[in-house]
PDB file of C-alpha atoms in Angstrom:
ATOM      1  CA  MET J   1     -19.315 -29.557  -2.169  1.00  0.00           C
ATOM      2  CA  ALA J   2     -21.256 -30.321   0.867  1.00  0.00           C
ATOM      3  CA  ALA J   3     -18.194 -30.336   3.120  1.00  0.00           C
ATOM      4  CA  ALA J   4     -17.214 -26.778   1.700  1.00  0.00           C
ATOM      5  CA  ALA J   5     -20.223 -25.557   2.056  1.00  0.00           C
ATOM      6  CA  ALA J   6     -20.583 -26.540   6.029  1.00  0.00           C
ATOM      7  CA  HIS J   7     -17.063 -25.126   6.144  1.00  0.00           C
ATOM      8  CA  ASP J   8     -17.795 -21.911   4.459  1.00  0.00           C
ATOM      9  CA  PRO J   9     -14.470 -20.370   3.761  1.00  0.00           C
ATOM     10  CA  ALA J  10     -16.016 -16.898   3.222  1.00  0.00           C
ATOM     11  CA  ALA J  11     -17.305 -16.886   7.083  1.00  0.00           C
ATOM     12  CA  GLY J  12     -16.896 -13.311   7.602  1.00  0.00           C
ATOM     13  CA  TYR J  13     -16.450 -11.868   4.149  1.00  0.00           C
ATOM     14  CA  PRO J  14     -19.044 -11.245   1.650  1.00  0.00           C
ATOM     15  CA  ALA J  15     -21.184 -14.310   1.152  1.00  0.00           C
ATOM     16  CA  GLY J  16     -20.073 -17.343  -0.873  1.00  0.00           C
ATOM     17  CA  THR J  17     -16.946 -15.748  -2.492  1.00  0.00           C
ATOM     18  CA  SER J  18     -14.248 -18.434  -1.734  1.00  0.00           C
ATOM     19  CA  THR J  19     -16.992 -21.381  -2.146  1.00  0.00           C
ATOM     20  CA  ALA J  20     -17.635 -20.000  -5.584  1.00  0.00           C
ATOM     21  CA  VAL J  21     -13.935 -21.024  -5.992  1.00  0.00           C
ATOM     22  CA  ALA J  22     -14.143 -24.811  -4.316  1.00  0.00           C
ATOM     23  CA  VAL J  23     -17.496 -24.965  -6.504  1.00  0.00           C
ATOM     24  CA  ALA J  24     -15.618 -24.194 -10.293  1.00  0.00           C
ATOM     25  CA  ALA J  25     -12.974 -26.058  -9.623  1.00  0.00           C
ATOM     26  CA  SER J  26     -14.797 -29.067  -8.254  1.00  0.00           C
ATOM     27  CA  ASP J  27     -14.834 -30.732 -11.306  1.00  0.00           C
ATOM     28  CA  LEU J  28     -11.008 -30.675 -11.064  1.00  0.00           C
ATOM     29  CA  PRO J  29     -10.193 -34.050  -9.710  1.00  0.00           C
ATOM     30  CA  ALA J  30     -12.848 -35.859 -11.749  1.00  0.00           C
ATOM     31  CA  THR J  31     -10.714 -34.633 -14.700  1.00  0.00           C
ATOM     32  CA  LEU J  32      -7.980 -35.727 -13.322  1.00  0.00           C
ATOM     33  CA  SER J  33      -8.660 -39.347 -12.805  1.00  0.00           C
ATOM     34  CA  ALA J  34      -9.966 -39.431 -16.788  1.00  0.00           C
ATOM     35  CA  LEU J  35      -6.876 -37.830 -17.756  1.00  0.00           C
ATOM     36  CA  ASP J  36      -5.401 -40.889 -15.823  1.00  0.00           C
ATOM     37  CA  ALA J  37      -7.423 -43.304 -17.650  1.00  0.00           C
ATOM     38  CA  ASP J  38      -6.801 -41.982 -20.838  1.00  0.00           C
ATOM     39  CA  LEU J  39      -2.537 -42.284 -20.461  1.00  0.00           C
ATOM     40  CA  SER J  40      -3.415 -45.529 -19.326  1.00  0.00           C
ATOM     41  CA  ARG J  41      -5.186 -46.379 -22.782  1.00  0.00           C
ATOM     42  CA  LEU J  42      -3.017 -44.871 -24.437  1.00  0.00           C
ATOM     43  CA  ASP J  43       0.264 -46.510 -23.066  1.00  0.00           C
ATOM     44  CA  ALA J  44      -1.408 -49.358 -23.674  1.00  0.00           C
ATOM     45  CA  ASP J  45      -2.431 -49.105 -27.041  1.00  0.00           C
ATOM     46  CA  LEU J  46       1.403 -48.257 -28.187  1.00  0.00           C
ATOM     47  CA  ALA J  47       2.676 -50.872 -26.382  1.00  0.00           C
ATOM     48  CA  ARG J  48      -0.035 -53.135 -28.356  1.00  0.00           C
ATOM     49  CA  GLY J  49       0.812 -51.189 -31.858  1.00  0.00           C
ATOM     50  CA  ALA J  50       3.390 -53.536 -32.677  1.00  0.00           C
ATOM     51  CA  GLY J  51       1.133 -56.160 -33.255  1.00  0.00           C
ATOM     52  CA  ASP J  52       0.314 -54.363 -36.860  1.00  0.00           C
ATOM     53  CA  ARG J  53       4.047 -55.425 -38.089  1.00  0.00           C
TER      54      ARG J  53
ATOM     55  CA  LEU U   1       1.534 -61.329 -31.438  1.00  0.00           C
ATOM     56  CA  ALA U   2       2.514 -65.266 -32.409  1.00  0.00           C
ATOM     57  CA  ARG U   3      -0.234 -65.960 -34.278  1.00  0.00           C
ATOM     58  CA  ARG U   4       0.328 -62.616 -36.469  1.00  0.00           C
ATOM     59  CA  ALA U   5       3.855 -63.885 -36.603  1.00  0.00           C
ATOM     60  CA  SER U   6       3.671 -67.363 -37.123  1.00  0.00           C
ATOM     61  CA  VAL U   7       1.338 -65.990 -40.347  1.00  0.00           C
ATOM     62  CA  GLY U   8       4.714 -64.449 -41.595  1.00  0.00           C
ATOM     63  CA  LEU U   9       6.944 -67.604 -41.386  1.00  0.00           C
ATOM     64  CA  ALA U  10       4.112 -69.578 -42.769  1.00  0.00           C
ATOM     65  CA  ILE U  11       3.761 -67.318 -45.508  1.00  0.00           C
ATOM     66  CA  ALA U  12       7.888 -67.787 -45.904  1.00  0.00           C
ATOM     67  CA  PHE U  13       7.526 -71.071 -45.902  1.00  0.00           C
ATOM     68  CA  PHE U  14       4.873 -71.364 -48.115  1.00  0.00           C
ATOM     69  CA  LEU U  15       6.707 -69.921 -50.980  1.00  0.00           C
ATOM     70  CA  MET U  16       9.853 -71.519 -50.432  1.00  0.00           C
ATOM     71  CA  ALA U  17       7.697 -74.538 -50.429  1.00  0.00           C
ATOM     72  CA  ALA U  18       5.789 -73.327 -53.837  1.00  0.00           C
ATOM     73  CA  GLY U  19       9.071 -72.769 -55.390  1.00  0.00           C
ATOM     74  CA  GLY U  20      10.400 -76.366 -55.060  1.00  0.00           C
ATOM     75  CA  ALA U  21      12.769 -75.640 -52.397  1.00  0.00           C
ATOM     76  CA  GLN U  22      15.444 -78.240 -52.227  1.00  0.00           C
ATOM     77  CA  VAL U  23      14.785 -79.016 -48.416  1.00  0.00           C
ATOM     78  CA  LEU U  24      11.552 -80.543 -49.279  1.00  0.00           C
ATOM     79  CA  ALA U  25      12.900 -82.376 -51.861  1.00  0.00           C
ATOM     80  CA  ALA U  26      15.455 -83.878 -49.657  1.00  0.00           C
ATOM     81  CA  THR U  27      12.607 -85.156 -47.217  1.00  0.00           C
ATOM     82  CA  PRO U  28      10.365 -87.794 -47.295  1.00  0.00           C
ATOM     83  CA  ALA U  29       7.724 -86.353 -48.897  1.00  0.00           C
ATOM     84  CA  SER U  30       4.278 -86.574 -46.853  1.00  0.00           C
ATOM     85  CA  PRO U  31       5.771 -85.362 -43.061  1.00  0.00           C
ATOM     86  CA  ALA U  32       6.955 -82.522 -45.245  1.00  0.00           C
ATOM     87  CA  ARG U  33       4.387 -81.666 -46.957  1.00  0.00           C
ATOM     88  CA  THR U  34       1.513 -81.673 -44.120  1.00  0.00           C
ATOM     89  CA  ALA U  35       3.700 -79.609 -42.402  1.00  0.00           C
ATOM     90  CA  THR U  36       3.595 -77.119 -44.797  1.00  0.00           C
ATOM     91  CA  PRO U  37       0.592 -74.753 -44.518  1.00  0.00           C
ATOM     92  CA  GLN U  38      -2.141 -74.475 -47.224  1.00  0.00           C
ATOM     93  CA  ILE U  39      -3.077 -71.716 -48.977  1.00  0.00           C
ATOM     94  CA  SER U  40      -6.050 -71.878 -48.134  1.00  0.00           C
ATOM     95  CA  ASP U  41      -5.059 -72.028 -44.590  1.00  0.00           C
ATOM     96  CA  LEU U  42      -3.457 -68.712 -44.522  1.00  0.00           C
ATOM     97  CA  THR U  43      -6.353 -67.240 -46.911  1.00  0.00           C
ATOM     98  CA  ALA U  44      -8.159 -67.959 -43.545  1.00  0.00           C
ATOM     99  CA  THR U  45      -6.296 -66.370 -41.264  1.00  0.00           C
ATOM    100  CA  ALA U  46      -6.107 -63.297 -43.075  1.00  0.00           C
ATOM    101  CA  HIS U  47      -9.571 -62.998 -42.972  1.00  0.00           C
ATOM    102  CA  HIS U  48      -9.088 -63.768 -39.006  1.00  0.00           C
ATOM    103  CA  ASP U  49      -6.705 -60.690 -38.827  1.00  0.00           C
ATOM    104  CA  ILE U  50      -8.918 -58.753 -40.850  1.00  0.00           C
ATOM    105  CA  ALA U  51     -11.820 -59.750 -39.227  1.00  0.00           C
ATOM    106  CA  THR U  52     -10.279 -58.424 -35.484  1.00  0.00           C
ATOM    107  CA  ARG U  53      -9.440 -55.156 -36.780  1.00  0.00           C
ATOM    108  CA  LEU U  54     -12.884 -54.747 -38.253  1.00  0.00           C
ATOM    109  CA  GLU U  55     -14.444 -55.714 -35.031  1.00  0.00           C
ATOM    110  CA  GLY U  56     -11.934 -53.452 -33.309  1.00  0.00           C
ATOM    111  CA  LEU U  57     -12.756 -50.543 -35.830  1.00  0.00           C
ATOM    112  CA  ALA U  58     -16.587 -51.033 -34.959  1.00  0.00           C
ATOM    113  CA  GLY U  59     -15.528 -50.492 -30.906  1.00  0.00           C
ATOM    114  CA  LEU U  60     -13.369 -47.437 -31.805  1.00  0.00           C
ATOM    115  CA  SER U  61     -16.043 -45.757 -33.910  1.00  0.00           C
ATOM    116  CA  ARG U  62     -18.593 -46.613 -31.413  1.00  0.00           C
ATOM    117  CA  GLU U  63     -16.430 -45.016 -28.622  1.00  0.00           C
ATOM    118  CA  ILE U  64     -15.883 -42.013 -31.086  1.00  0.00           C
ATOM    119  CA  ALA U  65     -19.332 -41.340 -31.401  1.00  0.00           C
ATOM    120  CA  ASP U  66     -19.832 -41.176 -28.038  1.00  0.00           C
ATOM    121  CA  SER U  67     -16.670 -39.600 -26.178  1.00  0.00           C
ATOM    122  CA  ARG U  68     -17.591 -36.331 -24.235  1.00  0.00           C
ATOM    123  CA  SER U  69     -14.007 -34.988 -24.619  1.00  0.00           C
ATOM    124  CA  LEU U  70     -13.612 -34.952 -28.519  1.00  0.00           C
ATOM    125  CA  ASP U  71     -14.607 -31.874 -30.408  1.00  0.00           C
ATOM    126  CA  SER U  72     -16.216 -31.612 -33.294  1.00  0.00           C
ATOM    127  CA  ALA U  73     -13.073 -31.383 -35.905  1.00  0.00           C
ATOM    128  CA  ASP U  74     -11.490 -34.324 -34.138  1.00  0.00           C
ATOM    129  CA  ARG U  75     -14.589 -36.298 -34.178  1.00  0.00           C
ATOM    130  CA  ALA U  76     -14.781 -35.944 -37.668  1.00  0.00           C
ATOM    131  CA  LEU U  77     -11.177 -36.574 -38.379  1.00  0.00           C
ATOM    132  CA  LEU U  78     -10.905 -39.895 -36.534  1.00  0.00           C
ATOM    133  CA  LEU U  79     -14.520 -41.268 -37.716  1.00  0.00           C
ATOM    134  CA  GLN U  80     -13.485 -40.647 -41.380  1.00  0.00           C
ATOM    135  CA  GLU U  81      -9.931 -42.616 -40.432  1.00  0.00           C
ATOM    136  CA  VAL U  82     -12.066 -45.113 -39.159  1.00  0.00           C
ATOM    137  CA  LYS U  83     -14.411 -45.195 -42.304  1.00  0.00           C
ATOM    138  CA  SER U  84     -11.469 -45.170 -44.912  1.00  0.00           C
ATOM    139  CA  ALA U  85      -9.672 -48.319 -43.050  1.00  0.00           C
ATOM    140  CA  ARG U  86     -13.109 -50.131 -42.825  1.00  0.00           C
ATOM    141  CA  GLU U  87     -13.211 -49.885 -46.413  1.00  0.00           C
ATOM    142  CA  GLY U  88      -9.842 -50.690 -47.195  1.00  0.00           C
ATOM    143  CA  LEU U  89      -9.753 -53.772 -44.989  1.00  0.00           C
ATOM    144  CA  GLN U  90     -13.508 -54.970 -46.396  1.00  0.00           C
ATOM    145  CA  LYS U  91     -11.763 -54.626 -50.176  1.00  0.00           C
ATOM    146  CA  LEU U  92      -8.893 -56.551 -49.117  1.00  0.00           C
ATOM    147  CA  ASP U  93     -11.204 -58.866 -47.635  1.00  0.00           C
ATOM    148  CA  ALA U  94     -13.048 -59.632 -50.634  1.00  0.00           C
ATOM    149  CA  ARG U  95     -10.223 -60.224 -52.682  1.00  0.00           C
ATOM    150  CA  LEU U  96      -8.597 -62.775 -50.744  1.00  0.00           C
ATOM    151  CA  ASP U  97     -10.436 -65.456 -51.871  1.00  0.00           C
ATOM    152  CA  LYS U  98      -9.460 -64.810 -55.408  1.00  0.00           C
ATOM    153  CA  ASP U  99      -5.852 -65.051 -54.687  1.00  0.00           C
ATOM    154  CA  THR U 100      -4.499 -68.407 -55.798  1.00  0.00           C
ATOM    155  CA  GLU U 101      -0.673 -67.396 -56.183  1.00  0.00           C
ATOM    156  CA  PRO U 102       0.994 -66.974 -52.788  1.00  0.00           C
ATOM    157  CA  GLN U 103       3.083 -64.153 -54.007  1.00  0.00           C
ATOM    158  CA  ALA U 104      -0.365 -62.258 -54.795  1.00  0.00           C
ATOM    159  CA  LEU U 105      -1.694 -63.889 -50.990  1.00  0.00           C
ATOM    160  CA  LYS U 106       1.431 -62.438 -49.482  1.00  0.00           C
ATOM    161  CA  ALA U 107       1.309 -58.609 -50.893  1.00  0.00           C
ATOM    162  CA  ASP U 108      -2.241 -58.781 -49.534  1.00  0.00           C
ATOM    163  CA  VAL U 109      -1.210 -60.612 -46.108  1.00  0.00           C
ATOM    164  CA  GLU U 110       0.888 -57.497 -45.839  1.00  0.00           C
ATOM    165  CA  ALA U 111      -1.166 -55.293 -46.686  1.00  0.00           C
ATOM    166  CA  ILE U 112      -3.708 -55.745 -43.826  1.00  0.00           C
ATOM    167  CA  ALA U 113      -0.551 -54.450 -41.478  1.00  0.00           C
ATOM    168  CA  GLY U 114      -0.637 -51.110 -43.726  1.00  0.00           C
ATOM    169  CA  PHE U 115      -4.397 -50.465 -42.320  1.00  0.00           C
ATOM    170  CA  ARG U 116      -2.418 -49.637 -39.141  1.00  0.00           C
ATOM    171  CA  VAL U 117      -5.393 -49.782 -36.982  1.00  0.00           C
ATOM    172  CA  TYR U 118      -3.510 -50.753 -33.940  1.00  0.00           C
ATOM    173  CA  SER U 119      -0.334 -48.984 -34.412  1.00  0.00           C
ATOM    174  CA  LEU U 120      -1.861 -45.699 -35.569  1.00  0.00           C
ATOM    175  CA  ILE U 121      -5.596 -45.530 -35.832  1.00  0.00           C
ATOM    176  CA  VAL U 122      -6.809 -46.854 -32.048  1.00  0.00           C
ATOM    177  CA  PRO U 123      -3.494 -44.815 -30.190  1.00  0.00           C
ATOM    178  CA  GLN U 124      -4.544 -41.676 -32.438  1.00  0.00           C
ATOM    179  CA  ALA U 125      -8.064 -41.801 -31.371  1.00  0.00           C
ATOM    180  CA  HIS U 126      -6.794 -42.023 -27.771  1.00  0.00           C
ATOM    181  CA  GLY U 127      -4.362 -39.330 -27.773  1.00  0.00           C
ATOM    182  CA  LEU U 128      -7.228 -37.123 -29.083  1.00  0.00           C
ATOM    183  CA  MET U 129      -9.162 -38.116 -26.950  1.00  0.00           C
ATOM    184  CA  ALA U 130      -7.014 -37.025 -24.009  1.00  0.00           C
ATOM    185  CA  ALA U 131      -6.017 -33.737 -25.248  1.00  0.00           C
ATOM    186  CA  ASP U 132      -9.066 -32.582 -25.763  1.00  0.00           C
ATOM    187  CA  ARG U 133     -10.223 -33.566 -22.388  1.00  0.00           C
ATOM    188  CA  VAL U 134      -7.644 -31.080 -21.031  1.00  0.00           C
ATOM    189  CA  LEU U 135      -8.476 -28.273 -24.112  1.00  0.00           C
ATOM    190  CA  PHE U 136     -11.857 -28.194 -23.445  1.00  0.00           C
ATOM    191  CA  TYR U 137     -11.175 -28.078 -19.279  1.00  0.00           C
ATOM    192  CA  CYS U 138      -8.537 -24.921 -20.575  1.00  0.00           C
ATOM    193  CA  THR U 139     -11.549 -23.505 -22.334  1.00  0.00           C
ATOM    194  CA  THR U 140     -14.347 -23.658 -20.003  1.00  0.00           C
ATOM    195  CA  ARG U 141     -12.952 -24.438 -16.365  1.00  0.00           C
ATOM    196  CA  PHE U 142      -9.504 -22.483 -16.063  1.00  0.00           C
ATOM    197  CA  PRO U 143     -11.378 -19.122 -17.003  1.00  0.00           C
ATOM    198  CA  ALA U 144     -13.580 -19.337 -14.528  1.00  0.00           C
ATOM    199  CA  ILE U 145     -11.765 -20.726 -11.408  1.00  0.00           C
ATOM    200  CA  GLU U 146      -9.315 -17.859 -12.170  1.00  0.00           C
ATOM    201  CA  ARG U 147     -12.298 -15.451 -12.179  1.00  0.00           C
ATOM    202  CA  HIS U 148     -13.405 -16.560  -9.202  1.00  0.00           C
ATOM    203  CA  ILE U 149     -10.446 -16.627  -7.219  1.00  0.00           C
ATOM    204  CA  GLN U 150      -9.446 -13.431  -8.039  1.00  0.00           C
ATOM    205  CA  ASP U 151     -12.721 -11.868  -7.606  1.00  0.00           C
ATOM    206  CA  THR U 152     -12.217 -13.171  -4.172  1.00  0.00           C
ATOM    207  CA  ILE U 153      -9.002 -11.770  -3.288  1.00  0.00           C
ATOM    208  CA  ASP U 154     -10.147  -8.702  -4.588  1.00  0.00           C
ATOM    209  CA  LYS U 155     -12.950  -8.569  -1.991  1.00  0.00           C
ATOM    210  CA  ARG U 156     -11.036  -9.648   0.765  1.00  0.00           C
ATOM    211  CA  SER U 157      -8.424  -6.515  -0.038  1.00  0.00           C
ATOM    212  CA  ALA U 158     -11.529  -4.186  -0.366  1.00  0.00           C
ATOM    213  CA  LEU U 159     -11.966  -5.498   3.041  1.00  0.00           C
ATOM    214  CA  GLY U 160      -8.878  -4.652   4.567  1.00  0.00           C
ATOM    215  CA  ARG U 161      -7.919  -8.350   4.404  1.00  0.00           C
ATOM    216  CA  PRO U 162      -5.667  -8.642   1.746  1.00  0.00           C
ATOM    217  CA  SER U 163      -4.291 -12.450   1.115  1.00  0.00           C
ATOM    218  CA  PRO U 164      -1.160 -12.777  -0.572  1.00  0.00           C
ATOM    219  CA  ALA U 165      -0.426 -16.235   0.001  1.00  0.00           C
ATOM    220  CA  ALA U 166      -3.514 -16.683  -2.084  1.00  0.00           C
ATOM    221  CA  ALA U 167      -2.315 -13.864  -4.362  1.00  0.00           C
ATOM    222  CA  SER U 168       0.796 -16.333  -4.667  1.00  0.00           C
ATOM    223  CA  ALA U 169      -0.891 -19.491  -5.282  1.00  0.00           C
ATOM    224  CA  LEU U 170      -3.075 -17.862  -7.934  1.00  0.00           C
ATOM    225  CA  ALA U 171       0.214 -16.781  -9.644  1.00  0.00           C
ATOM    226  CA  ASP U 172       1.089 -20.782  -9.148  1.00  0.00           C
ATOM    227  CA  PHE U 173      -1.955 -21.515 -10.278  1.00  0.00           C
ATOM    228  CA  LYS U 174      -1.948 -19.378 -13.843  1.00  0.00           C
ATOM    229  CA  THR U 175       1.856 -21.021 -14.509  1.00  0.00           C
ATOM    230  CA  HIS U 176       0.684 -24.536 -13.949  1.00  0.00           C
ATOM    231  CA  SER U 177      -2.777 -24.504 -16.161  1.00  0.00           C
ATOM    232  CA  GLY U 178      -0.682 -22.382 -18.562  1.00  0.00           C
ATOM    233  CA  GLN U 179       1.446 -25.048 -18.917  1.00  0.00           C
ATOM    234  CA  ALA U 180      -1.358 -27.930 -19.085  1.00  0.00           C
ATOM    235  CA  CYS U 181      -3.143 -26.000 -22.144  1.00  0.00           C
ATOM    236  CA  ARG U 182      -0.022 -25.463 -23.833  1.00  0.00           C
ATOM    237  CA  LEU U 183       0.863 -28.973 -23.684  1.00  0.00           C
ATOM    238  CA  ALA U 184      -2.200 -30.350 -24.378  1.00  0.00           C
ATOM    239  CA  LYS U 185      -2.647 -27.906 -27.604  1.00  0.00           C
ATOM    240  CA  SER U 186       0.715 -29.438 -28.638  1.00  0.00           C
ATOM    241  CA  ALA U 187      -0.265 -32.844 -28.123  1.00  0.00           C
ATOM    242  CA  GLN U 188      -3.223 -32.297 -30.308  1.00  0.00           C
ATOM    243  CA  ASP U 189      -1.670 -30.307 -32.980  1.00  0.00           C
ATOM    244  CA  GLY U 190       0.932 -33.636 -33.409  1.00  0.00           C
ATOM    245  CA  LEU U 191      -1.361 -36.199 -33.112  1.00  0.00           C
ATOM    246  CA  ARG U 192      -4.026 -34.580 -35.724  1.00  0.00           C
ATOM    247  CA  PRO U 193      -1.904 -35.245 -39.408  1.00  0.00           C
ATOM    248  CA  LEU U 194      -0.597 -38.688 -37.957  1.00  0.00           C
ATOM    249  CA  GLY U 195      -2.991 -40.375 -40.234  1.00  0.00           C
ATOM    250  CA  SER U 196      -1.182 -39.399 -43.353  1.00  0.00           C
ATOM    251  CA  ALA U 197       2.218 -39.740 -41.900  1.00  0.00           C
ATOM    252  CA  PRO U 198       4.897 -42.421 -42.967  1.00  0.00           C
ATOM    253  CA  SER U 199       5.096 -45.157 -40.365  1.00  0.00           C
ATOM    254  CA  PRO U 200       8.168 -44.261 -38.394  1.00  0.00           C
ATOM    255  CA  ARG U 201       6.806 -40.517 -38.289  1.00  0.00           C
ATOM    256  CA  ALA U 202       3.538 -41.550 -37.182  1.00  0.00           C
ATOM    257  CA  GLU U 203       5.082 -43.879 -34.100  1.00  0.00           C
ATOM    258  CA  ALA U 204       7.369 -40.957 -33.555  1.00  0.00           C
ATOM    259  CA  GLY U 205       4.239 -38.368 -33.418  1.00  0.00           C
ATOM    260  CA  LEU U 206       2.055 -40.764 -31.053  1.00  0.00           C
ATOM    261  CA  ARG U 207       5.089 -41.122 -28.316  1.00  0.00           C
ATOM    262  CA  VAL U 208       5.898 -37.432 -28.464  1.00  0.00           C
ATOM    263  CA  ALA U 209       2.452 -36.727 -27.700  1.00  0.00           C
ATOM    264  CA  LEU U 210       1.853 -39.146 -25.231  1.00  0.00           C
ATOM    265  CA  ALA U 211       5.071 -37.802 -23.359  1.00  0.00           C
ATOM    266  CA  GLN U 212       3.616 -34.299 -23.784  1.00  0.00           C
ATOM    267  CA  LEU U 213       0.343 -35.774 -22.581  1.00  0.00           C
ATOM    268  CA  LYS U 214       1.979 -37.298 -19.331  1.00  0.00           C
ATOM    269  CA  GLU U 215       3.479 -33.423 -18.616  1.00  0.00           C
ATOM    270  CA  THR U 216      -0.117 -31.968 -19.057  1.00  0.00           C
ATOM    271  CA  ARG U 217      -1.225 -34.472 -16.352  1.00  0.00           C
ATOM    272  CA  ALA U 218       1.581 -33.525 -14.342  1.00  0.00           C
ATOM    273  CA  ALA U 219       0.710 -29.561 -14.404  1.00  0.00           C
ATOM    274  CA  LEU U 220      -3.048 -30.560 -14.579  1.00  0.00           C
ATOM    275  CA  ALA U 221      -2.595 -31.913 -10.883  1.00  0.00           C
ATOM    276  CA  ALA U 222      -0.278 -29.360  -9.576  1.00  0.00           C
ATOM    277  CA  ALA U 223      -2.797 -26.863 -10.741  1.00  0.00           C
ATOM    278  CA  ALA U 224      -5.059 -28.716  -8.782  1.00  0.00           C
ATOM    279  CA  ALA U 225      -3.262 -28.197  -5.975  1.00  0.00           C
ATOM    280  CA  ASP U 226      -2.890 -24.584  -6.531  1.00  0.00           C
ATOM    281  CA  VAL U 227      -6.594 -24.435  -5.882  1.00  0.00           C
ATOM    282  CA  ARG U 228      -6.486 -26.059  -3.201  1.00  0.00           C
ATOM    283  CA  ALA U 229      -4.026 -24.198  -2.007  1.00  0.00           C
ATOM    284  CA  VAL U 230      -6.104 -20.791  -2.422  1.00  0.00           C
ATOM    285  CA  ILE U 231      -9.104 -22.469  -0.362  1.00  0.00           C
ATOM    286  CA  GLN U 232      -6.938 -22.510   2.356  1.00  0.00           C
ATOM    287  CA  ALA U 233      -4.998 -19.166   2.556  1.00  0.00           C
ATOM    288  CA  LEU U 234      -8.500 -17.819   1.782  1.00  0.00           C
ATOM    289  CA  GLN U 235      -9.850 -19.998   5.194  1.00  0.00           C
ATOM    290  CA  ALA U 236      -6.778 -18.892   6.864  1.00  0.00           C
TER     291      ALA U 236
END
């Protein structure tokens, strides 16, 4: 978030406005990465699931 | 897999031998008999298969308890499924040593797969972790992001600096985040009852849920791109 603060998108506008958008969405990339890991694991589970038969 | 397949073949061979199959009678006794698996070997393999599953369930149980994405209802549901499977496998394990008849052993070995540890319980847990991760985001983060974007657009408009590009990106964000949340909810609703579904339906349900979660991921990525577009528009 340091980068977002350095290039304050709210410059000239009410302080912190669009920076707040960036802050609110700051963990969206991490959530996407975690979901990628979840889906990879689920793919592997389904491939392995045949092992019960 | 190869091990499990070999157990099945070994049991079939064992049953043939126990029934006095002609193929054994027609061949020299020693080589054929040494190739026939002993009931103790099959029992040992079955114990191993159960132990492997119990170990997997113990790991899954810790994963479920530690998960930061599961909601409380799904955590309770999954822990109950793990507990039931564990108790059933432990009872089966205790019974194996009492199996002296090949048919009884065959039935018990087949019952191991019936607990569906790999084909249902593990993937169901991981699918619910994925769905719940997105649904948590839907209830906590998306509303805040949307509110901040709208506030920013409103404040700019009040200063005589409307931002139609940001407004357009916000509309896209609402569409994509809504899609992600609906798909994740559908996956969650589909995954929850699979524990009591017959195997073919449960396996089909898992595949549907995986497809929905992949679509969820695509919609979430689109929503993230929309947020970047909003910020870019506001910086212009």
